[in-house]
Tab-separated table of C-alpha atoms and ligand atoms in Angstrom:
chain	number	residue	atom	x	y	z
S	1	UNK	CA	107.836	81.570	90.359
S	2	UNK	CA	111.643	82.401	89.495
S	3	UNK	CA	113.679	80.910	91.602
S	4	UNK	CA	113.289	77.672	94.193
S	5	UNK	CA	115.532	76.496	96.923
S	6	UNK	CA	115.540	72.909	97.664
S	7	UNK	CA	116.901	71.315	100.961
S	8	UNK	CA	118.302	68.072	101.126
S	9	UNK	CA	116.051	64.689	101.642
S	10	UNK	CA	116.004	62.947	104.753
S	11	UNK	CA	114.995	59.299	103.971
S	12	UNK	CA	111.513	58.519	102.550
S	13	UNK	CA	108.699	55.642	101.779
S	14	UNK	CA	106.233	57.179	99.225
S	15	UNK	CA	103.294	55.707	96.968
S	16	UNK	CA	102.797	58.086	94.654
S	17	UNK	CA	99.757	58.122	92.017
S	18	UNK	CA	100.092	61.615	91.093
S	19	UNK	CA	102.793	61.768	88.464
S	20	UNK	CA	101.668	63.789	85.778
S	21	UNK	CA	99.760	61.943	82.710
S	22	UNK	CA	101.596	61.455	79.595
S	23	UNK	CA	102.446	64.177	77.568
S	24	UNK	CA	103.257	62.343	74.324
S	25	UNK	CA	100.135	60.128	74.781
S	26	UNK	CA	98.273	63.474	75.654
S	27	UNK	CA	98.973	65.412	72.406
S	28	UNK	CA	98.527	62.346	70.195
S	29	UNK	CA	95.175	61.179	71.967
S	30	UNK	CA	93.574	64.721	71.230
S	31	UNK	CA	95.429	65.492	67.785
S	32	UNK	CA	93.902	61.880	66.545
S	33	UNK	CA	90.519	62.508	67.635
S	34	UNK	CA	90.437	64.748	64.874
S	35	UNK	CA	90.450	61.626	62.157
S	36	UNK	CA	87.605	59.790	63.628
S	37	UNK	CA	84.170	59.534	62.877
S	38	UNK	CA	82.453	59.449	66.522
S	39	UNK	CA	83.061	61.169	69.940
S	40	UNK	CA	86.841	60.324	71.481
S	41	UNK	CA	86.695	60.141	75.065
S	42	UNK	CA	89.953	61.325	77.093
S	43	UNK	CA	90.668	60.593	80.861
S	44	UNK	CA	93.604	61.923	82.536
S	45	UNK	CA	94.617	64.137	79.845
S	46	UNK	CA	97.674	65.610	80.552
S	47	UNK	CA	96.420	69.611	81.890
S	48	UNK	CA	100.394	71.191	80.861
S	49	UNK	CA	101.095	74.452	78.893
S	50	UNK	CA	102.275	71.571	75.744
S	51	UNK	CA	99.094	69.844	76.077
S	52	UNK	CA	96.464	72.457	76.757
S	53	UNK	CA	98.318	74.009	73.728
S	54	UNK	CA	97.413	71.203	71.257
S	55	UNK	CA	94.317	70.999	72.713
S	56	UNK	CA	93.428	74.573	72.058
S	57	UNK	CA	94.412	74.294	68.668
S	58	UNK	CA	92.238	71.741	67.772
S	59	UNK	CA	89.494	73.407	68.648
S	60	UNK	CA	90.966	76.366	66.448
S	61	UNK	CA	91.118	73.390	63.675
S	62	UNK	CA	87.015	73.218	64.207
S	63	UNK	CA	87.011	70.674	66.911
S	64	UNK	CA	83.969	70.396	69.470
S	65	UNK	CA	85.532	69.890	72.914
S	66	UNK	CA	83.509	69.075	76.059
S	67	UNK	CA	85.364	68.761	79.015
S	68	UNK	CA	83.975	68.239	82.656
S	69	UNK	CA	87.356	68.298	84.016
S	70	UNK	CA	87.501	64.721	84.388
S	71	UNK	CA	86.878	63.453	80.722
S	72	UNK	CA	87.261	65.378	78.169
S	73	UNK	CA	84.914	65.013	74.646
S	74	UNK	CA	86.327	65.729	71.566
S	75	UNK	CA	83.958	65.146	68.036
S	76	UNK	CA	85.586	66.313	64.357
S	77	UNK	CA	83.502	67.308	61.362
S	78	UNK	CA	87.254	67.014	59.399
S	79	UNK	CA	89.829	69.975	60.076
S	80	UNK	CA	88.587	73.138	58.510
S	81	UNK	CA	90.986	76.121	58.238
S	82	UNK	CA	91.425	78.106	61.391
S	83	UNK	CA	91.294	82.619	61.636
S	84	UNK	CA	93.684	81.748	64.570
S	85	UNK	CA	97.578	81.482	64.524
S	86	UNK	CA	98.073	78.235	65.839
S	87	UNK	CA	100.152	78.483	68.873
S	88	UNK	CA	101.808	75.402	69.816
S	89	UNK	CA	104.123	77.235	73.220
S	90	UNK	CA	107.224	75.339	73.986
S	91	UNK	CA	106.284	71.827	72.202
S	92	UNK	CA	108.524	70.513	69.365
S	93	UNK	CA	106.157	67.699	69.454
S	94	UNK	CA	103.146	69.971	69.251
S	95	UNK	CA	104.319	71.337	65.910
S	96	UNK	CA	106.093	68.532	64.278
S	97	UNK	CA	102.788	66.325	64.243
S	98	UNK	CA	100.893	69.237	63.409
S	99	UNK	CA	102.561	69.790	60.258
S	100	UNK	CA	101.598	66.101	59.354
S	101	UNK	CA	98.251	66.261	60.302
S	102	UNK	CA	97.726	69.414	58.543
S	103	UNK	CA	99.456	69.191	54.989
S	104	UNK	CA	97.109	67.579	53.548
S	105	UNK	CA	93.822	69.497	55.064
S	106	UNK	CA	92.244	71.680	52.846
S	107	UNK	CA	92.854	75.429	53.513
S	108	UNK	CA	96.044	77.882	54.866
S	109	UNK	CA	97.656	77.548	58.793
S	110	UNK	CA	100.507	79.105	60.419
S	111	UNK	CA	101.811	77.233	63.341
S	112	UNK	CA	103.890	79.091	65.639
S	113	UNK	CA	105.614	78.873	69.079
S	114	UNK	CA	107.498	80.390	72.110
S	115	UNK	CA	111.162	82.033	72.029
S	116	UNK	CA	112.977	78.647	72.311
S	117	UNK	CA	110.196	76.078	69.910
S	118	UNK	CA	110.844	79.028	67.087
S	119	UNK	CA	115.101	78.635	67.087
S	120	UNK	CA	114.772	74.449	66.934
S	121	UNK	CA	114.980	72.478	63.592
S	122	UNK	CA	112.158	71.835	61.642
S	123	UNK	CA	113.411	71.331	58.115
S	124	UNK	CA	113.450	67.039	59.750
S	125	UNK	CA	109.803	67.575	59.289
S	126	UNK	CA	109.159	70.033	56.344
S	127	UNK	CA	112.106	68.297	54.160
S	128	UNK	CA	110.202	65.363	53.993
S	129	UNK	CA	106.804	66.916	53.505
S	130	UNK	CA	107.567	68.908	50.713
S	131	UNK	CA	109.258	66.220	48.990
S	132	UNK	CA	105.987	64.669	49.261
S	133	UNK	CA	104.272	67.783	47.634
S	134	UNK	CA	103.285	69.646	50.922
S	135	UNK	CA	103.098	73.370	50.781
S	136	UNK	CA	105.009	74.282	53.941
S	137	UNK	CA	107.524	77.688	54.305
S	138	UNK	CA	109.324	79.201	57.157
S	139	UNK	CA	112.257	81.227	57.931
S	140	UNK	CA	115.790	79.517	56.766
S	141	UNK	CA	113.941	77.578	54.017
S	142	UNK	CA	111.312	76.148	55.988
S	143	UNK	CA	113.607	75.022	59.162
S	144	UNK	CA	112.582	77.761	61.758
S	145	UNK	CA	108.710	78.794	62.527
S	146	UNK	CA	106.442	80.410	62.345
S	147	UNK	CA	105.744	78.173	59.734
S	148	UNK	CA	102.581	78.953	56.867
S	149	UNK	CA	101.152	75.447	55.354
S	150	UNK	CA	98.936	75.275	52.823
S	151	UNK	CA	97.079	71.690	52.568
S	152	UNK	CA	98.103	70.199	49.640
S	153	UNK	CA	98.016	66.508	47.909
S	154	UNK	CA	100.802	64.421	48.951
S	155	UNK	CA	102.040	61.575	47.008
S	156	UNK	CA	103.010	57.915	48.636
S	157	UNK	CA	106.647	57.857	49.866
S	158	UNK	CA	109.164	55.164	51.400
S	159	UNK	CA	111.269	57.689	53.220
S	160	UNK	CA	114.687	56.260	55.098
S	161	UNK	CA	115.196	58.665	58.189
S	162	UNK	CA	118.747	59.397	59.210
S	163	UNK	CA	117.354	60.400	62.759
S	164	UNK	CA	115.437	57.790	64.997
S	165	UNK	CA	112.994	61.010	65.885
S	166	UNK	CA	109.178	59.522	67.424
S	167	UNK	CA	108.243	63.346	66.472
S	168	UNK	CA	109.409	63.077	62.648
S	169	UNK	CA	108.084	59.193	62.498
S	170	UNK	CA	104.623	59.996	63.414
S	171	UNK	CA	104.806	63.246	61.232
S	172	UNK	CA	105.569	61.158	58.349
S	173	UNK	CA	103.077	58.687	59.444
S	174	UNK	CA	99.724	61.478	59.742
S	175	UNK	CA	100.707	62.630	56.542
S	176	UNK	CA	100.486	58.863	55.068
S	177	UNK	CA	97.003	58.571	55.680
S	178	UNK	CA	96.214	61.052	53.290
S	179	UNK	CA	98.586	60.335	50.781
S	180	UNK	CA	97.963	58.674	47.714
S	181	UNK	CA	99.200	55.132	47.996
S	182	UNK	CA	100.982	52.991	50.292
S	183	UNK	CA	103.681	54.487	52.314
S	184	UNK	CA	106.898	53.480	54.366
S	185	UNK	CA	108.777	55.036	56.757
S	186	UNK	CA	111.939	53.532	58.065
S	187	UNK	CA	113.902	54.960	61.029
S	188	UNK	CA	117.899	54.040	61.983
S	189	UNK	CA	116.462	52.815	65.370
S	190	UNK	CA	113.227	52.464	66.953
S	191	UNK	CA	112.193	55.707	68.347
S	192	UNK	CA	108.746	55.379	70.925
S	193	UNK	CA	105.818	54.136	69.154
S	194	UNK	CA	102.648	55.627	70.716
S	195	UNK	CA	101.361	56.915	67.448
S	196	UNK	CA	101.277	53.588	65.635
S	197	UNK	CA	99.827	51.902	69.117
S	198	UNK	CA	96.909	54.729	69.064
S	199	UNK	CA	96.161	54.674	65.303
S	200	UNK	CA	96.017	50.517	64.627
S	201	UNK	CA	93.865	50.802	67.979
S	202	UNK	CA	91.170	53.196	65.979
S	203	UNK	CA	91.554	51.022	63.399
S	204	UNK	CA	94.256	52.525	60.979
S	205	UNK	CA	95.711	50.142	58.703
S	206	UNK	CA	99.445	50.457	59.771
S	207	UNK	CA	102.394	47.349	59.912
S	208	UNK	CA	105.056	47.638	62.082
S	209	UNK	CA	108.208	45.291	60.654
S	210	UNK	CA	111.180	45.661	63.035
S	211	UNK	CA	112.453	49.490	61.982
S	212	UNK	CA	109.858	49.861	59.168
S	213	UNK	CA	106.669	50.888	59.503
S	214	UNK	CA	104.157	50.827	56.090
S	215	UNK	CA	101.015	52.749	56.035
S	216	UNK	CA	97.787	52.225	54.018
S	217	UNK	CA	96.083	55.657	53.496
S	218	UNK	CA	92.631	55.945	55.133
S	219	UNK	CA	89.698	54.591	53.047
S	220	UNK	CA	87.322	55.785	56.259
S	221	UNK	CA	87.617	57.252	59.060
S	222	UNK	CA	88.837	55.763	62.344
S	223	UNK	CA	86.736	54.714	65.295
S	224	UNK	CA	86.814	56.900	68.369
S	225	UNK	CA	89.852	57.147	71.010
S	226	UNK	CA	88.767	55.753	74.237
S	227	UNK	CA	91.718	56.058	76.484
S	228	UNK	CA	92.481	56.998	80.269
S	229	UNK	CA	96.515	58.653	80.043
S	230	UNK	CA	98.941	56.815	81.415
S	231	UNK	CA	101.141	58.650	83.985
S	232	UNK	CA	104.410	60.021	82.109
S	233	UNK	CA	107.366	57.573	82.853
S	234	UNK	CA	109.647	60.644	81.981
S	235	UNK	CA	107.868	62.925	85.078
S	236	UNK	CA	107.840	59.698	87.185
S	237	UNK	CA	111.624	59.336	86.172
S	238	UNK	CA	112.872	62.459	88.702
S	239	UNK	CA	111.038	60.700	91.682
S	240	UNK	CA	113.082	56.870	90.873
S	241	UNK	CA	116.151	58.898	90.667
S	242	UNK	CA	115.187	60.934	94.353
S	243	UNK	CA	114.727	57.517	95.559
S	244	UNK	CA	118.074	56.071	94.131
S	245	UNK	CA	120.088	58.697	95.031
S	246	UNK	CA	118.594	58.591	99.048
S	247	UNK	CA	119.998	56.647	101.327
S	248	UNK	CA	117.119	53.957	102.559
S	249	UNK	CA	114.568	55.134	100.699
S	250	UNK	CA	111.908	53.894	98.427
S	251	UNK	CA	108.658	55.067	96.128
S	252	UNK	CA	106.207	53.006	94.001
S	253	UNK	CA	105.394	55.468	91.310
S	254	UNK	CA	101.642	53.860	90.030
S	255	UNK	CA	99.785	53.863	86.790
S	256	UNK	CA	102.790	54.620	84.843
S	257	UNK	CA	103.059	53.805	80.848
S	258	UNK	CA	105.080	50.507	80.656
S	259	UNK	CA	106.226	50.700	77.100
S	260	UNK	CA	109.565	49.470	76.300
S	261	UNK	CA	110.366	52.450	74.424
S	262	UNK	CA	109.541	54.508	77.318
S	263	UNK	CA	110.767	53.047	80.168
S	264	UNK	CA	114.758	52.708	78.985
S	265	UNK	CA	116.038	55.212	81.955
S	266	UNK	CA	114.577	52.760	84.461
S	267	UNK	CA	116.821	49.877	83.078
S	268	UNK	CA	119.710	52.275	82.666
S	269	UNK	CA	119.215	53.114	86.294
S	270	UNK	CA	119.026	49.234	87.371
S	271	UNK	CA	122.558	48.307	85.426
S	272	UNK	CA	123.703	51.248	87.961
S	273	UNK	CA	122.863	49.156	90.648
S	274	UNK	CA	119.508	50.397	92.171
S	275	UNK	CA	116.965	47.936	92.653
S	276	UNK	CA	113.912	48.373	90.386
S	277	UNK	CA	110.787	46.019	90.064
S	278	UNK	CA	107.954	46.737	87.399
S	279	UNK	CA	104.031	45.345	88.376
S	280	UNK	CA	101.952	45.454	84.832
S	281	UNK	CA	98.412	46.112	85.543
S	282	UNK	CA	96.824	46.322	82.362
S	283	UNK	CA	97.426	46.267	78.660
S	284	UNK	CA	95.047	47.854	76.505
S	285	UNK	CA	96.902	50.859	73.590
S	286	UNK	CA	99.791	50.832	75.799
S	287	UNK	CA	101.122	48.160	78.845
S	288	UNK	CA	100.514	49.966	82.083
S	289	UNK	CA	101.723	49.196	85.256
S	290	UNK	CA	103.494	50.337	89.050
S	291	UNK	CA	107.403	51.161	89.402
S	292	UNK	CA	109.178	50.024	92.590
S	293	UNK	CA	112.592	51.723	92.830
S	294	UNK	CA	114.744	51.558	96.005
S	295	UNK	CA	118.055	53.163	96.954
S	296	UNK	CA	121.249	50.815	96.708
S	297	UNK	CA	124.971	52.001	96.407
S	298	UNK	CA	125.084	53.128	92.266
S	299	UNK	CA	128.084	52.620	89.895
S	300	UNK	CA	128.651	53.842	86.269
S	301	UNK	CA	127.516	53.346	83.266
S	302	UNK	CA	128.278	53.248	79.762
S	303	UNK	CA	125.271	54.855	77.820
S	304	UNK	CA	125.464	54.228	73.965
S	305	UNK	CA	122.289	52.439	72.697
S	306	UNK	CA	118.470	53.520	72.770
S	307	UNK	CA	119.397	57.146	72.880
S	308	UNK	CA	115.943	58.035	71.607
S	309	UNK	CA	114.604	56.257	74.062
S	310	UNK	CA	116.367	58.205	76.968
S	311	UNK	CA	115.961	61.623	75.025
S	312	UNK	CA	114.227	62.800	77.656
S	313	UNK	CA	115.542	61.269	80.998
S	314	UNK	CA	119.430	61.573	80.425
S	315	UNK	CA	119.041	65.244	82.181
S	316	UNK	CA	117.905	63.374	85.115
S	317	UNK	CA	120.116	60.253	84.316
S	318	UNK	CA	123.134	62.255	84.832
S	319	UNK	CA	122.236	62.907	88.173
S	320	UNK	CA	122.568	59.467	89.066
S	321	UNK	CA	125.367	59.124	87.577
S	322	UNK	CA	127.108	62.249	89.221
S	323	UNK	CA	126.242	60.358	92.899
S	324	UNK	CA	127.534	56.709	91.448
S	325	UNK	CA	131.124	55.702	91.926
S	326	UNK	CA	132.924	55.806	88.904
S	327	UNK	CA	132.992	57.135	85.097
S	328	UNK	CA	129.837	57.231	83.311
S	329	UNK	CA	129.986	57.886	79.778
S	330	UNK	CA	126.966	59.032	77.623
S	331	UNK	CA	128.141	58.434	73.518
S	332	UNK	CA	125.823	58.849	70.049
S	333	UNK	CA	123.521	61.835	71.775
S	334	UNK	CA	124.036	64.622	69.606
S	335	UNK	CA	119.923	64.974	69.709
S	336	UNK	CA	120.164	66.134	72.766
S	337	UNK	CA	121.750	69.567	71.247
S	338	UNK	CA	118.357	70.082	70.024
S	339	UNK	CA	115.922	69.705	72.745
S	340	UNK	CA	114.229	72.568	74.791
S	341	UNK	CA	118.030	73.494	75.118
S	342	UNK	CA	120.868	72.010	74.645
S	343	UNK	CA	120.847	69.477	77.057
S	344	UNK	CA	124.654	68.555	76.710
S	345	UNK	CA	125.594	72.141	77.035
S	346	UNK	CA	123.426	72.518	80.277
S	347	UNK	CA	123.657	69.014	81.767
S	348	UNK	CA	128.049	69.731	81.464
S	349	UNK	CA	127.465	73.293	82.818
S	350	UNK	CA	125.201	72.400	85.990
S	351	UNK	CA	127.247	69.733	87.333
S	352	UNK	CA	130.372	71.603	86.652
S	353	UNK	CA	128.902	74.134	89.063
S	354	UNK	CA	127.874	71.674	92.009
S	355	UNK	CA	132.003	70.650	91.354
S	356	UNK	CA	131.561	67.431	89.428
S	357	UNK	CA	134.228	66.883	86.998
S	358	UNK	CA	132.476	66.798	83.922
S	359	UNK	CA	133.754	66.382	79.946
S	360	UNK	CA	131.588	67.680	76.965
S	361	UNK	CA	131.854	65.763	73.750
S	362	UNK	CA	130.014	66.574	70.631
S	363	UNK	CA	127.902	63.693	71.090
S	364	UNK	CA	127.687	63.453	74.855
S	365	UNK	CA	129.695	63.761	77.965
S	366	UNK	CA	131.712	61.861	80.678
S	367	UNK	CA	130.831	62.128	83.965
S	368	UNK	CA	133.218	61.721	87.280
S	369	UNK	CA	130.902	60.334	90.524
S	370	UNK	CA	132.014	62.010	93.720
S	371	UNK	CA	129.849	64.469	95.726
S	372	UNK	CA	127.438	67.135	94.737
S	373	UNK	CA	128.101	70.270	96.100
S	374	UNK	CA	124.770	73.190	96.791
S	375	UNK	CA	125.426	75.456	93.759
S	376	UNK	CA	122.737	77.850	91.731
S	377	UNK	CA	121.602	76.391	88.126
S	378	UNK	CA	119.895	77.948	85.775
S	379	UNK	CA	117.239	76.284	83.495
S	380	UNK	CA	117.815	77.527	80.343
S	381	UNK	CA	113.946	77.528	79.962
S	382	UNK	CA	114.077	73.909	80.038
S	383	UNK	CA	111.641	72.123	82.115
S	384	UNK	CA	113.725	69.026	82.315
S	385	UNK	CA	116.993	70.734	83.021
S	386	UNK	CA	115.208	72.519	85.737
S	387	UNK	CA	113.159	69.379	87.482
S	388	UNK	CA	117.033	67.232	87.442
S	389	UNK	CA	118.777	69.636	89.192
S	390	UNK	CA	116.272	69.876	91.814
S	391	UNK	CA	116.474	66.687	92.345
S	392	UNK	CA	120.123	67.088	92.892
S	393	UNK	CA	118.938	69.320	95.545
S	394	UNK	CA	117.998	66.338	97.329
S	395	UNK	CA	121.334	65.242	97.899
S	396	UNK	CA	123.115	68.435	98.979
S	397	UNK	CA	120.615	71.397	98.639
S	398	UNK	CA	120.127	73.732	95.168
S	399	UNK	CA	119.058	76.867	94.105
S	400	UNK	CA	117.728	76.509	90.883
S	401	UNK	CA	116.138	79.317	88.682
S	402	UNK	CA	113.890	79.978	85.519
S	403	UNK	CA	111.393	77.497	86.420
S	404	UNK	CA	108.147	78.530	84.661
S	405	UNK	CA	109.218	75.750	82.163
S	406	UNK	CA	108.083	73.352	84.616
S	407	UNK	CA	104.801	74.097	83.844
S	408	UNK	CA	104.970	72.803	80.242
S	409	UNK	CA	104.822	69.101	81.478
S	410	UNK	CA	104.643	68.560	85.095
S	411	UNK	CA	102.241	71.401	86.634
S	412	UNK	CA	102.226	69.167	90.244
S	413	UNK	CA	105.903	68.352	90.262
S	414	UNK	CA	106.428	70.689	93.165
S	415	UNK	CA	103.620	69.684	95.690
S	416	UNK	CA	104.997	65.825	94.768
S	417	UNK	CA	108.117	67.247	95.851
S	418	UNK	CA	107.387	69.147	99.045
S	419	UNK	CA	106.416	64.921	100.499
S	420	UNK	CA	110.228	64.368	100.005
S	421	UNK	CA	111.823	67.588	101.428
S	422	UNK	CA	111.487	71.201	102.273
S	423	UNK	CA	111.255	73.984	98.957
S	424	UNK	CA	111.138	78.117	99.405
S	425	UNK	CA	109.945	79.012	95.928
S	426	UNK	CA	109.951	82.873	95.089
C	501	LIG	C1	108.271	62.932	71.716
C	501	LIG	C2	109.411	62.480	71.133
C	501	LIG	C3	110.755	62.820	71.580
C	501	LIG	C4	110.748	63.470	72.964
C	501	LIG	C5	109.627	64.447	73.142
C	501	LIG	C6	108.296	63.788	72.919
C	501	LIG	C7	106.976	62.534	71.153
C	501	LIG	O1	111.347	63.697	70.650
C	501	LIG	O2	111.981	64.114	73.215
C	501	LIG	O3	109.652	64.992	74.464
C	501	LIG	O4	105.939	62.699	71.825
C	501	LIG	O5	106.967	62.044	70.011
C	501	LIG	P1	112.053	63.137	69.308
C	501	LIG	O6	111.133	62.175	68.721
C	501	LIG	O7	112.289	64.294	68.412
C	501	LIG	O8	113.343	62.541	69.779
């Protein structure tokens, strides 16, 4: 699978209940079953390259995992040292919470990743941990893996985080509970918040005070995970953006995480002028519900605020913005330089080759509405790079290339696809 060519969409009405589970609720939900005491039940667990990853390691880390495809069964006697190299592929978020969770377990590990996870900053993670007394080296000083740990005792902290990073907070947060008082971790703006939902659900003494979080370390451990995934509002993202960039059309994308930190792009979207409606259907760790989205006319946007909470949907954002009438601007995203690529670098470069008058800033970019032309993009090995310009495709056709990536988080996103428009994948 190298290269795909996408035709343009003709106008469609789709329900579609198929969008890949969560994969930030996926890693988390099989990374804490580790701390309990009991048997953590899984449903929907996110079956990606990331995922499958963190599962695998855990059962490297001494985990017993039954899975019958549908649920899978994960019990913990405690994390005892692994004979493997712990492999975590293309996840940043794989290895970040992995150095948490492991710093303070007895024994030696060396996580490690693909081409792309080994050249992205770590030292946001290891900084913090050593300061704390964890044992952690890698190349440059402990920023670049493959990264050795040794579990060691960490002391309590209240750490002040320049960067509103979910990955660093629940880093910090996993190596709290093993630390030897009470901990705080404050972050410049509230990043998503899945791993404090998860843990005070197994019973994990944790406060959440506006941007500060404060963390009692575990006297036992915590009850079992019972959780069915979500579906990922990030995956479900490219489909509201297929339907507000398609003249007439419509989808209701179901059983999709509602969380206010997750669901940011959606608004952003609906101050662009499409017409959006959320249905919450239950609320148990995490408020889950159906998105409506339906085409109407969109107009630019000013995107400043809640970066973290976009991190992941701006590739895919831009789109939109590319097809709305008028200047969007995108300000205070310099994360986005260090993502599976960098995302400002291949967000400019794409649309500048389907002829869209593009600006790069350091910190983001400003982008000139007017109409996509068929051009060839290339990934950059980054699955969401890859899924947003296919949905460009949609308007005026695409060849896009390097596309393996896809795999890492959205293994269906293609036979979703093929209900919209016509593909050739070779
Ligand atoms: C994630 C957090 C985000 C996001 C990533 C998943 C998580 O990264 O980009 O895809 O599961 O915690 P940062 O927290 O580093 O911004």
């Amino acid at each position: 699978m190298n290269k795909v060519v996408v035709s343009p969409a003709k106008v469609f009405s789709l329900n579609i209940s198929e969008i890949a589970p969560d994969k930030s609720i996926s890693h988390r939900s099989v990374m804490f079953s580790m701390l309990s005491n009991g048997v953590s039940e899984i449903e929907n667990f996110l079956r990606a390259e990331d995922t499958l990853n963190s599962l695998k390691i855990i059962k490297n880390l001494g985990a017993e995992v039954e899975d019958n495809g549908k649920t899978i069964k994960i019990s913990s006697n405690g994390i005892q040292e692994s004979f493997e190299i712990l492999d975590c592929g293309n996840s940043g978020t794989g290895m970040r919470l992995f150095c948490g969770l492991l710093s303070s377990a007895k024994g030696h590990f060396i996580l490690t990743g693909d081409k792309y996870l080994r050249g992205r900053p770590m030292k946001r993670v290891t900084a913090p941990l050593i300061s704390i007394g964890a044992k952690i080296d890698g190349r440059e000083n402990g920023d670049l893996a493959p990264l050795s740990i040794r579990g060691a005792s960490l002391k309590a902290f209240d750490y002040k985080s320049q960067i509103a990073s979910a990955q660093v907070k629940s880093c910090m947060i996993l190596a709290a509970l093993h630390a030897d008082g009470v901990c705080t971790y404050t972050e410049p703006e509230l990043s998503r918040d899945h791993t404090e939902r998860m843990l005070k659900g197994m019973g994990a003494d944790i406060k959440v005070n506006g941007l500060k979080t404060t963390i009692n370390p575990l006297k036992n451990l915590l009850t079992p995970l019972k959780i069915r995934v979500p579906a990922d509002p990030s995956s479900a993202f490219f489909f509201a953006v297929a339907a507000a960039i398609t003249p007439d059309s419509n989808v209701i994308l179901e059983g999709v995480t509602l969380n206010p930190t997750r669901i940011e792009a959606f608004k952003a979207l609906e101050r662009m002028g499409a017409d959006i409606s959320y249905e919450l259907l239950e609320d148990k760790y995490e408020p889950v519900g159906n998105i409506h989205v339906k085409y109407a006319p969109l107009h630019a946007i000013l995107v400043e605020n809640n970066i973290s909470w976009l991190i992941d949907e701006l590739p895919a954002l831009s789109i939109a913005m590319a097809c709305a009438k008028g200047e969007s601007l995108v300000k205070n995203a310099k994360e986005l330089r260090v993502k599976e690529s960098d995302r400002i670098t291949t967000v400019v470069q794409g649309l500048q080759s389907c002829g869209i008058h593009v600006d790069e800033y350091e910190d983001g970019y400003k982008i000139i509405g007017s109409t996509l032309k068929k051009a060839k993009v290339d990934s950059g090995g980054d699955h969401r790079i890859a899924m947003s310009f296919i949905i460009a495709g949609l308007k005026c056709g695409m060849e896009v290339r390097d596309l393996e990536c896809i795999n890492t988080s959205f293994p269906n996103f293609f036979e979703l696809l093929k209900k919209i428009t016509t593909i050739e994948i070779s």
